[in-house]
Tab-separated table of C-alpha atoms in Angstrom:
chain	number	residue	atom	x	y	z
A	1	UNK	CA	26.234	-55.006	40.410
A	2	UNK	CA	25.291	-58.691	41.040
A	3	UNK	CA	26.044	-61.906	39.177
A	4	UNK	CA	22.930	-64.151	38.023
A	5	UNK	CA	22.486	-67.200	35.633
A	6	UNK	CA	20.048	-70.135	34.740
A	7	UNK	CA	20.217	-73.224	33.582
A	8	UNK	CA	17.749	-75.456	32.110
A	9	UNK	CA	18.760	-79.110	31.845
A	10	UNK	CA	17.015	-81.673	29.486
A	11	UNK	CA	15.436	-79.373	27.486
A	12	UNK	CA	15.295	-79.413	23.651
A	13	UNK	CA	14.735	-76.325	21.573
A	14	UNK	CA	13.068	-76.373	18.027
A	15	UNK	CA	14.749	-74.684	15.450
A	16	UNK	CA	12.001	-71.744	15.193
A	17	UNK	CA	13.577	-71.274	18.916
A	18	UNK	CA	17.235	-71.448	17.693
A	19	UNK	CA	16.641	-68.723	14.888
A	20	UNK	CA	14.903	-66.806	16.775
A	21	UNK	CA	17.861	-66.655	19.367
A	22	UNK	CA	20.265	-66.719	16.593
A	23	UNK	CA	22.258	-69.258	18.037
A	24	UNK	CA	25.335	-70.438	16.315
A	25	UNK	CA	26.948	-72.912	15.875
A	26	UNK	CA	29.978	-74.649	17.990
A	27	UNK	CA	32.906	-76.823	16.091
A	28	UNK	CA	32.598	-80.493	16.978
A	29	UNK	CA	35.497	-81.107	19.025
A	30	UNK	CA	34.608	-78.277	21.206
A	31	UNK	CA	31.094	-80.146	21.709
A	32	UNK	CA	32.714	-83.239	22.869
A	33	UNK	CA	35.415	-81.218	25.665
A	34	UNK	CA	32.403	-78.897	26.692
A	35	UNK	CA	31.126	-81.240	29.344
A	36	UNK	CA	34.305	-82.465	31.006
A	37	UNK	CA	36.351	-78.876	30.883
A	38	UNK	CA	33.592	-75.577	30.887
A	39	UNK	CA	34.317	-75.093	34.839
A	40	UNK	CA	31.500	-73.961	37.194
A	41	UNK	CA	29.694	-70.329	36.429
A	42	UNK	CA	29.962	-69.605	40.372
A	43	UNK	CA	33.431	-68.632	39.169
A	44	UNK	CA	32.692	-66.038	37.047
A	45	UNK	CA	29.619	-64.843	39.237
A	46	UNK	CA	31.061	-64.379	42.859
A	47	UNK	CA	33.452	-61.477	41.953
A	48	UNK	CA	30.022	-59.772	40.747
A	49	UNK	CA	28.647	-60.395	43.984
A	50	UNK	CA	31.244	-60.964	46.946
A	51	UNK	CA	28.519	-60.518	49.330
A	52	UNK	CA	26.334	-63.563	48.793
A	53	UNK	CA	25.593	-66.483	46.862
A	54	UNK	CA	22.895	-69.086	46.632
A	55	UNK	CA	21.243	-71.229	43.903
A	56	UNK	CA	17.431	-73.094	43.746
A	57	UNK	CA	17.109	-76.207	41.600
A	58	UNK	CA	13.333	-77.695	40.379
A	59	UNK	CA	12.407	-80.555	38.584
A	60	UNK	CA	9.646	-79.800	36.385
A	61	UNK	CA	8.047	-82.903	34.396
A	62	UNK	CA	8.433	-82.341	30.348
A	63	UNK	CA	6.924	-85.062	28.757
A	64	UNK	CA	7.729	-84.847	24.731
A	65	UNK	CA	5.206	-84.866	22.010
A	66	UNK	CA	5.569	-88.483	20.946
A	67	UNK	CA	5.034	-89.374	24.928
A	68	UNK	CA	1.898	-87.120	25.136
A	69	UNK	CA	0.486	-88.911	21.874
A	70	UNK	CA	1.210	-92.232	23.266
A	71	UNK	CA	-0.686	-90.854	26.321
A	72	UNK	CA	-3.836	-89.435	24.468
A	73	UNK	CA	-4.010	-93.188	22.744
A	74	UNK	CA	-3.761	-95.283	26.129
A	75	UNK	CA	-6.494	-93.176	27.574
A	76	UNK	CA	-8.760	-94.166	24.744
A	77	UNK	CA	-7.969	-97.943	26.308
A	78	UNK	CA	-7.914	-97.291	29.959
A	79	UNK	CA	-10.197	-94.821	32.261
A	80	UNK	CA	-7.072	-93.409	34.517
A	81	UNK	CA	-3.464	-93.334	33.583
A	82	UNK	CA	-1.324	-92.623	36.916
A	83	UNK	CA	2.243	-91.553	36.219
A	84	UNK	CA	4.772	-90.931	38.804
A	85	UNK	CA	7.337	-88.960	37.921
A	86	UNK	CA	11.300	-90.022	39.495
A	87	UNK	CA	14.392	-88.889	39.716
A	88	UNK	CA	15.612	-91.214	36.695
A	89	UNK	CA	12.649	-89.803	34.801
A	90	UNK	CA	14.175	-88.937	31.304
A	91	UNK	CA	11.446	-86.651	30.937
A	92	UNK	CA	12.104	-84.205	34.109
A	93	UNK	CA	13.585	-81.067	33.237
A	94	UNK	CA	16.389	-79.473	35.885
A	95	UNK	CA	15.764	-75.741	36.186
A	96	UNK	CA	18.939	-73.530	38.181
A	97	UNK	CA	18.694	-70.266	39.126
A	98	UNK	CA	22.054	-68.929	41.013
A	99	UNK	CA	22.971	-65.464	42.331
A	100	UNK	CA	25.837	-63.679	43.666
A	101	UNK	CA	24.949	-60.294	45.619
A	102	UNK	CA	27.062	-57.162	45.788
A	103	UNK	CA	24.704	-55.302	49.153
A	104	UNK	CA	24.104	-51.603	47.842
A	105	UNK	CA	20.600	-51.072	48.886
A	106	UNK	CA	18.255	-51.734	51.407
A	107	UNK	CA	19.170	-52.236	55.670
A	108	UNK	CA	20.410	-55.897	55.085
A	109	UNK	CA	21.320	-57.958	52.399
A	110	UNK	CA	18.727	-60.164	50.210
A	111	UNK	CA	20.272	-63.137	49.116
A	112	UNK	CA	19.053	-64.637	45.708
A	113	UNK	CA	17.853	-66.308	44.249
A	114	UNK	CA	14.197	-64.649	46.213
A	115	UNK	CA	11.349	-67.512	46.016
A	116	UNK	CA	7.950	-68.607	47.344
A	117	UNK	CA	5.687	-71.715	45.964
A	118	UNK	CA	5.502	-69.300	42.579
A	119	UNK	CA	8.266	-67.985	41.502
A	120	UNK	CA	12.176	-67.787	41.178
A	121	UNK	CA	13.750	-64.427	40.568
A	122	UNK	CA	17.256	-63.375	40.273
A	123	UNK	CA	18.262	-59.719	39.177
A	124	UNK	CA	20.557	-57.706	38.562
A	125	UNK	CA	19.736	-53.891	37.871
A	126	UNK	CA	18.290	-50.710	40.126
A	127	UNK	CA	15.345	-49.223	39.312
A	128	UNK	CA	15.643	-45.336	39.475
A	129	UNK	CA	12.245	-44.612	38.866
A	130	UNK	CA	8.641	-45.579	37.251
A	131	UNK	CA	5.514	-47.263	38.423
A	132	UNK	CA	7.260	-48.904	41.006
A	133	UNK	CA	7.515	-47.226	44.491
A	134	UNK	CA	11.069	-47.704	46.098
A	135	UNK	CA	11.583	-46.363	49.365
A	136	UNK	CA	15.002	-45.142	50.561
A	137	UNK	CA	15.682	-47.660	52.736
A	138	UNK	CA	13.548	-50.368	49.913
A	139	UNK	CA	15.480	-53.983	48.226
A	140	UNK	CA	14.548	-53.038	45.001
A	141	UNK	CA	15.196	-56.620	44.066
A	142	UNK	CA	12.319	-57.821	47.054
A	143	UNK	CA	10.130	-54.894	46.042
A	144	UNK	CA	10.397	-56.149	42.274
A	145	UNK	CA	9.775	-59.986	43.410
A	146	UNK	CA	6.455	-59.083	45.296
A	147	UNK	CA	4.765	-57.360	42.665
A	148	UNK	CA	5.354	-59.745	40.622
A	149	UNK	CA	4.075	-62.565	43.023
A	150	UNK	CA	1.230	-60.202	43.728
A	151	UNK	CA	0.753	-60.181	39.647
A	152	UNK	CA	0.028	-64.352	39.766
A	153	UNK	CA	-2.061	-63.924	42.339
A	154	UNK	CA	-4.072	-61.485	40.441
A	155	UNK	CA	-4.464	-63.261	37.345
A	156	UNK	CA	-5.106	-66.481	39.028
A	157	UNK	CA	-8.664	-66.412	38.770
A	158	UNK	CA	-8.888	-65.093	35.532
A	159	UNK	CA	-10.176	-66.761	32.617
A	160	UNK	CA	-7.600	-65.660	30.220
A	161	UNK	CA	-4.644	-67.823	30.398
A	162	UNK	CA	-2.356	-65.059	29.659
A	163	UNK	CA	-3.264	-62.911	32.162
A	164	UNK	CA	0.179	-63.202	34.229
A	165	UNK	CA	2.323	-62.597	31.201
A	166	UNK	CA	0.467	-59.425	30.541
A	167	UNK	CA	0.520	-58.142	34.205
A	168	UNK	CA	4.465	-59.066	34.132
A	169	UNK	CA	4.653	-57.007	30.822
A	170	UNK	CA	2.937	-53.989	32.533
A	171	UNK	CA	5.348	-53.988	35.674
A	172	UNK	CA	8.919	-54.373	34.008
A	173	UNK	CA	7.675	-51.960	30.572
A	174	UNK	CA	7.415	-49.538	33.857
A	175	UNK	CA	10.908	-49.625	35.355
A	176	UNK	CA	13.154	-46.989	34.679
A	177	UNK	CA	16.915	-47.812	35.335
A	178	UNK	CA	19.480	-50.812	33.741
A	179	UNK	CA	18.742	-54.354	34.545
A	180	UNK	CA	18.969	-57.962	33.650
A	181	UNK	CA	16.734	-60.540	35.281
A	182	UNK	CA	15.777	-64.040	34.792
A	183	UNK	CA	12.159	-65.228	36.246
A	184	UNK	CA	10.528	-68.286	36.712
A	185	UNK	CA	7.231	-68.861	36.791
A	186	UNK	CA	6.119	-71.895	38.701
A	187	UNK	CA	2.383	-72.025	37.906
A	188	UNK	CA	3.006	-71.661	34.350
A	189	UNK	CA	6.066	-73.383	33.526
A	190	UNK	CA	7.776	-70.264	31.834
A	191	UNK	CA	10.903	-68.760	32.203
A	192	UNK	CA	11.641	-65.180	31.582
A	193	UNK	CA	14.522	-63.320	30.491
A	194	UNK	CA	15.413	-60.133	29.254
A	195	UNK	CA	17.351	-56.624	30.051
A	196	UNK	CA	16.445	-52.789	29.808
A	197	UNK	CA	16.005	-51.261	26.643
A	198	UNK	CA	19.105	-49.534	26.467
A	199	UNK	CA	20.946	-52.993	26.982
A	200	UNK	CA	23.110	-51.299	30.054
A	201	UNK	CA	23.195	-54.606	32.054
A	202	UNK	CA	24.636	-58.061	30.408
A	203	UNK	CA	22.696	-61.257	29.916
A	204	UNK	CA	24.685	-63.906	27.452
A	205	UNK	CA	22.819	-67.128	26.767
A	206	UNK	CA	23.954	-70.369	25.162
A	207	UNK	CA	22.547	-73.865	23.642
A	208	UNK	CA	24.376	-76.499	24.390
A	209	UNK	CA	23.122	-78.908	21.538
A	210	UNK	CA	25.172	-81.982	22.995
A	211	UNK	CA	23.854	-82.159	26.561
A	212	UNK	CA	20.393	-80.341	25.493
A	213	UNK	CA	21.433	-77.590	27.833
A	214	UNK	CA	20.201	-73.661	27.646
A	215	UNK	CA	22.226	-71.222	29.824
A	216	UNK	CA	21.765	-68.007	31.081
A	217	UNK	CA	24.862	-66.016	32.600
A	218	UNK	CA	25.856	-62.035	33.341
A	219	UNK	CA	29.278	-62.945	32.912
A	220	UNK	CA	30.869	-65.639	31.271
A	221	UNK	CA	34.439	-67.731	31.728
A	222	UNK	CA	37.571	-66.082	30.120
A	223	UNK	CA	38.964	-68.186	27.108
A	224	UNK	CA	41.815	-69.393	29.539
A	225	UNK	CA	39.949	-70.662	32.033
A	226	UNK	CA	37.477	-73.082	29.510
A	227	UNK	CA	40.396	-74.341	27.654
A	228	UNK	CA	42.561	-76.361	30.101
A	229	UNK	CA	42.607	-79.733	27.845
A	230	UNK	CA	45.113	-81.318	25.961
A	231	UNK	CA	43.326	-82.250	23.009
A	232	UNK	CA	44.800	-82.999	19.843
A	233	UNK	CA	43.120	-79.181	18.497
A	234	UNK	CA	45.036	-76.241	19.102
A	235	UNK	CA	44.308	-74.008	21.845
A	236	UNK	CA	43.356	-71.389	18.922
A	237	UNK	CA	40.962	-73.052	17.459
A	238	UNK	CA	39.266	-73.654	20.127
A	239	UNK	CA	39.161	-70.428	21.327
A	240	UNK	CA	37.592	-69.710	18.092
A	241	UNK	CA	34.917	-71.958	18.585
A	242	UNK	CA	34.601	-70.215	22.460
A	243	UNK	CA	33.729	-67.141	20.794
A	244	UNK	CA	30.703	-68.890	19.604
A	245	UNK	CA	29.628	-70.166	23.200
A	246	UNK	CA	27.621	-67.060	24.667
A	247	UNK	CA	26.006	-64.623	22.706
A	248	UNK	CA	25.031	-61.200	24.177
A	249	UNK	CA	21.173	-61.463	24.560
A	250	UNK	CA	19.295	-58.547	22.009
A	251	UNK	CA	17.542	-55.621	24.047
A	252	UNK	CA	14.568	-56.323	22.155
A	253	UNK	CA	12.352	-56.785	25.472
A	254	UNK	CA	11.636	-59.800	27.794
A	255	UNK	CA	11.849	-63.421	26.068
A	256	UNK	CA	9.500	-66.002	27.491
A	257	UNK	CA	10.509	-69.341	27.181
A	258	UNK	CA	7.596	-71.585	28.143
A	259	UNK	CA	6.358	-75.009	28.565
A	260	UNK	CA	3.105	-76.770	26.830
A	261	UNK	CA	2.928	-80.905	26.021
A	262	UNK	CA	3.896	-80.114	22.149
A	263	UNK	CA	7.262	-78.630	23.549
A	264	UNK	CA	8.805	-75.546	24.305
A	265	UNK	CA	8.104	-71.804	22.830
A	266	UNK	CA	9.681	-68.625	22.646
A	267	UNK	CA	8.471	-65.362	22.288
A	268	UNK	CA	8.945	-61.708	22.882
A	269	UNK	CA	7.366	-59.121	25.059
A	270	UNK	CA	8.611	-55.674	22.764
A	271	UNK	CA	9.254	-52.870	24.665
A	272	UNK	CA	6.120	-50.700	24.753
A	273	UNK	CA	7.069	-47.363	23.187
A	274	UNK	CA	6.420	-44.378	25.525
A	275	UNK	CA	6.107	-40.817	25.576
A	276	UNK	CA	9.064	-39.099	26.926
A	277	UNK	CA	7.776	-36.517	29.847
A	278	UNK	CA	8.531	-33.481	28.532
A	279	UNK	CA	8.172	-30.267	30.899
A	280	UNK	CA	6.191	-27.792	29.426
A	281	UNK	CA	7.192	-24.559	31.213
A	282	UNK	CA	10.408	-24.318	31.938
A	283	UNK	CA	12.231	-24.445	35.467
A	284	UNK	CA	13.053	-20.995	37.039
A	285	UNK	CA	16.568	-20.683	37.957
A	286	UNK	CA	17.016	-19.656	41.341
A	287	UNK	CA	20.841	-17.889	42.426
């Protein structure tokens, strides 16, 4: 079992995204000690995965609507607009993908987050079976990441602009075994999320209103750990309110959180319904 998360800073949700997610929410005076006393996920992650740990962090540029209109109406005044985008942009969103490895399969260990100039994947899961072919002595986790790559490659000539996502739906509808995994998808600005139909691996995720924050985690921080303050609350009540910090994500299928100039998006990639392979003579029993 490994330990993954995300983390996408500067990034604000509408609420069609927020009821969608059901997210609920957090008392006040938990908002304000959030920042300065919710301690590091690495924490909570590492004892997942004892045998490696790594993180990759992006900056992808997210203008917001008003800045895109402002755009559209300079360009009626001037041929070429030139932006640059900086560090102290206000507009650059901070994508984090960490993962913590526990080495069960495969010669040597893969360290994650796995990446190229396309994608970020972390995961957590083994696949048993289904369409894809894992040999004995196979990462699952790099056999996963390649077909995927291979999947953008695929669709990059294609006219339809969802080609990827339905490529991506094809390969993970197709694993058989319990996972979680997070994906990010360069080319596309879209993150993915989402665990096995049967919900056997954890994936929490959280909104963090104040900070404009959304959080991914397999494991979250015990109630003892967050509250180390000596605010004027009691530590009950805020441990009340920590109960309403990560939310167990819904089996539902894969969530796609993605990136266009009038903001951000969410929807869901259902899990296809199959037919179960049913034998249709029956094994002979050998003594």
């Amino acid at each position: 079992m490994c330990g993954i998360c995300a983390k996408i800073e500067n990034i604000v949700l509408s609420e069609f995204c927020l009821q969608a997610l059901q997210c609920k929410p957090m008392s006040e005076a938990y908002c304000k000690s959030q920042g300065r006393h919710l301690p590091s996920l690495r924490g909570a992650l590492c004892p997942r995965g004892p045998d490696s740990f790594d993180s990759v962090t992006l900056k992808i540029p997210c203008a917001s609507k008003d800045s895109v209109e402002t755009e559209k109406s300079n360009e009626q005044k001037e041929d070429k607009i030139c932006h640059e985008w900086t560090e102290q942009d206000t507009n650059l969103a901070t994508v984090t993908m960490a993962g913590a490895v526990l080495h069960l399969r495969g010669e040597k260990i893969t360290p994650q987050p796995l990446s190229n100039e396309d994608a970020i994947l972390v995961w957590n899961g083994e696949i048993f079976d289904g369409t894809l072919a894992i040999g004995t002595e196979d990462n699952d986790t790099a056999v996963l990441f390649k077909e995927l790559s291979r999947c953008i490659n695929d669709s990059s000539n294609s006219k339809d602009q969802h080609a990827a996502q339905k490529r991506f739906s094809e390969v993970w509808s197709g694993i058989e075994g319990p996972f979680a995994l997070i994906y990010w998808d360069k080319r596309h600005q879209c993150l993915y999320f989402g665990r096995d139909r049967l919900g056997r691996r954890s994936l929490l995720y959280h909104y963090d209103h104040t900070h404009r924050t959304f959080y991914l985690s397999s494991a979250a921080h015990s109630e003892t750990e967050c509250v180390q303050s000596k605010e004027t609350e009691s530590l009950a009540s805020l441990q009340s309110s920590l109960a309403y910090h990560w939310q167990e994500l819904p089996c539902l299928g894969v969530y796609q959180l993605e990136w266009s100039p009038l903001g951000w998006s969410l929807n869901c990639d259902l899990w296809q319904q199959h037919e179960p392979n049913v034998r249709k003579m029956p094994l002979k029993w050998l003594r």
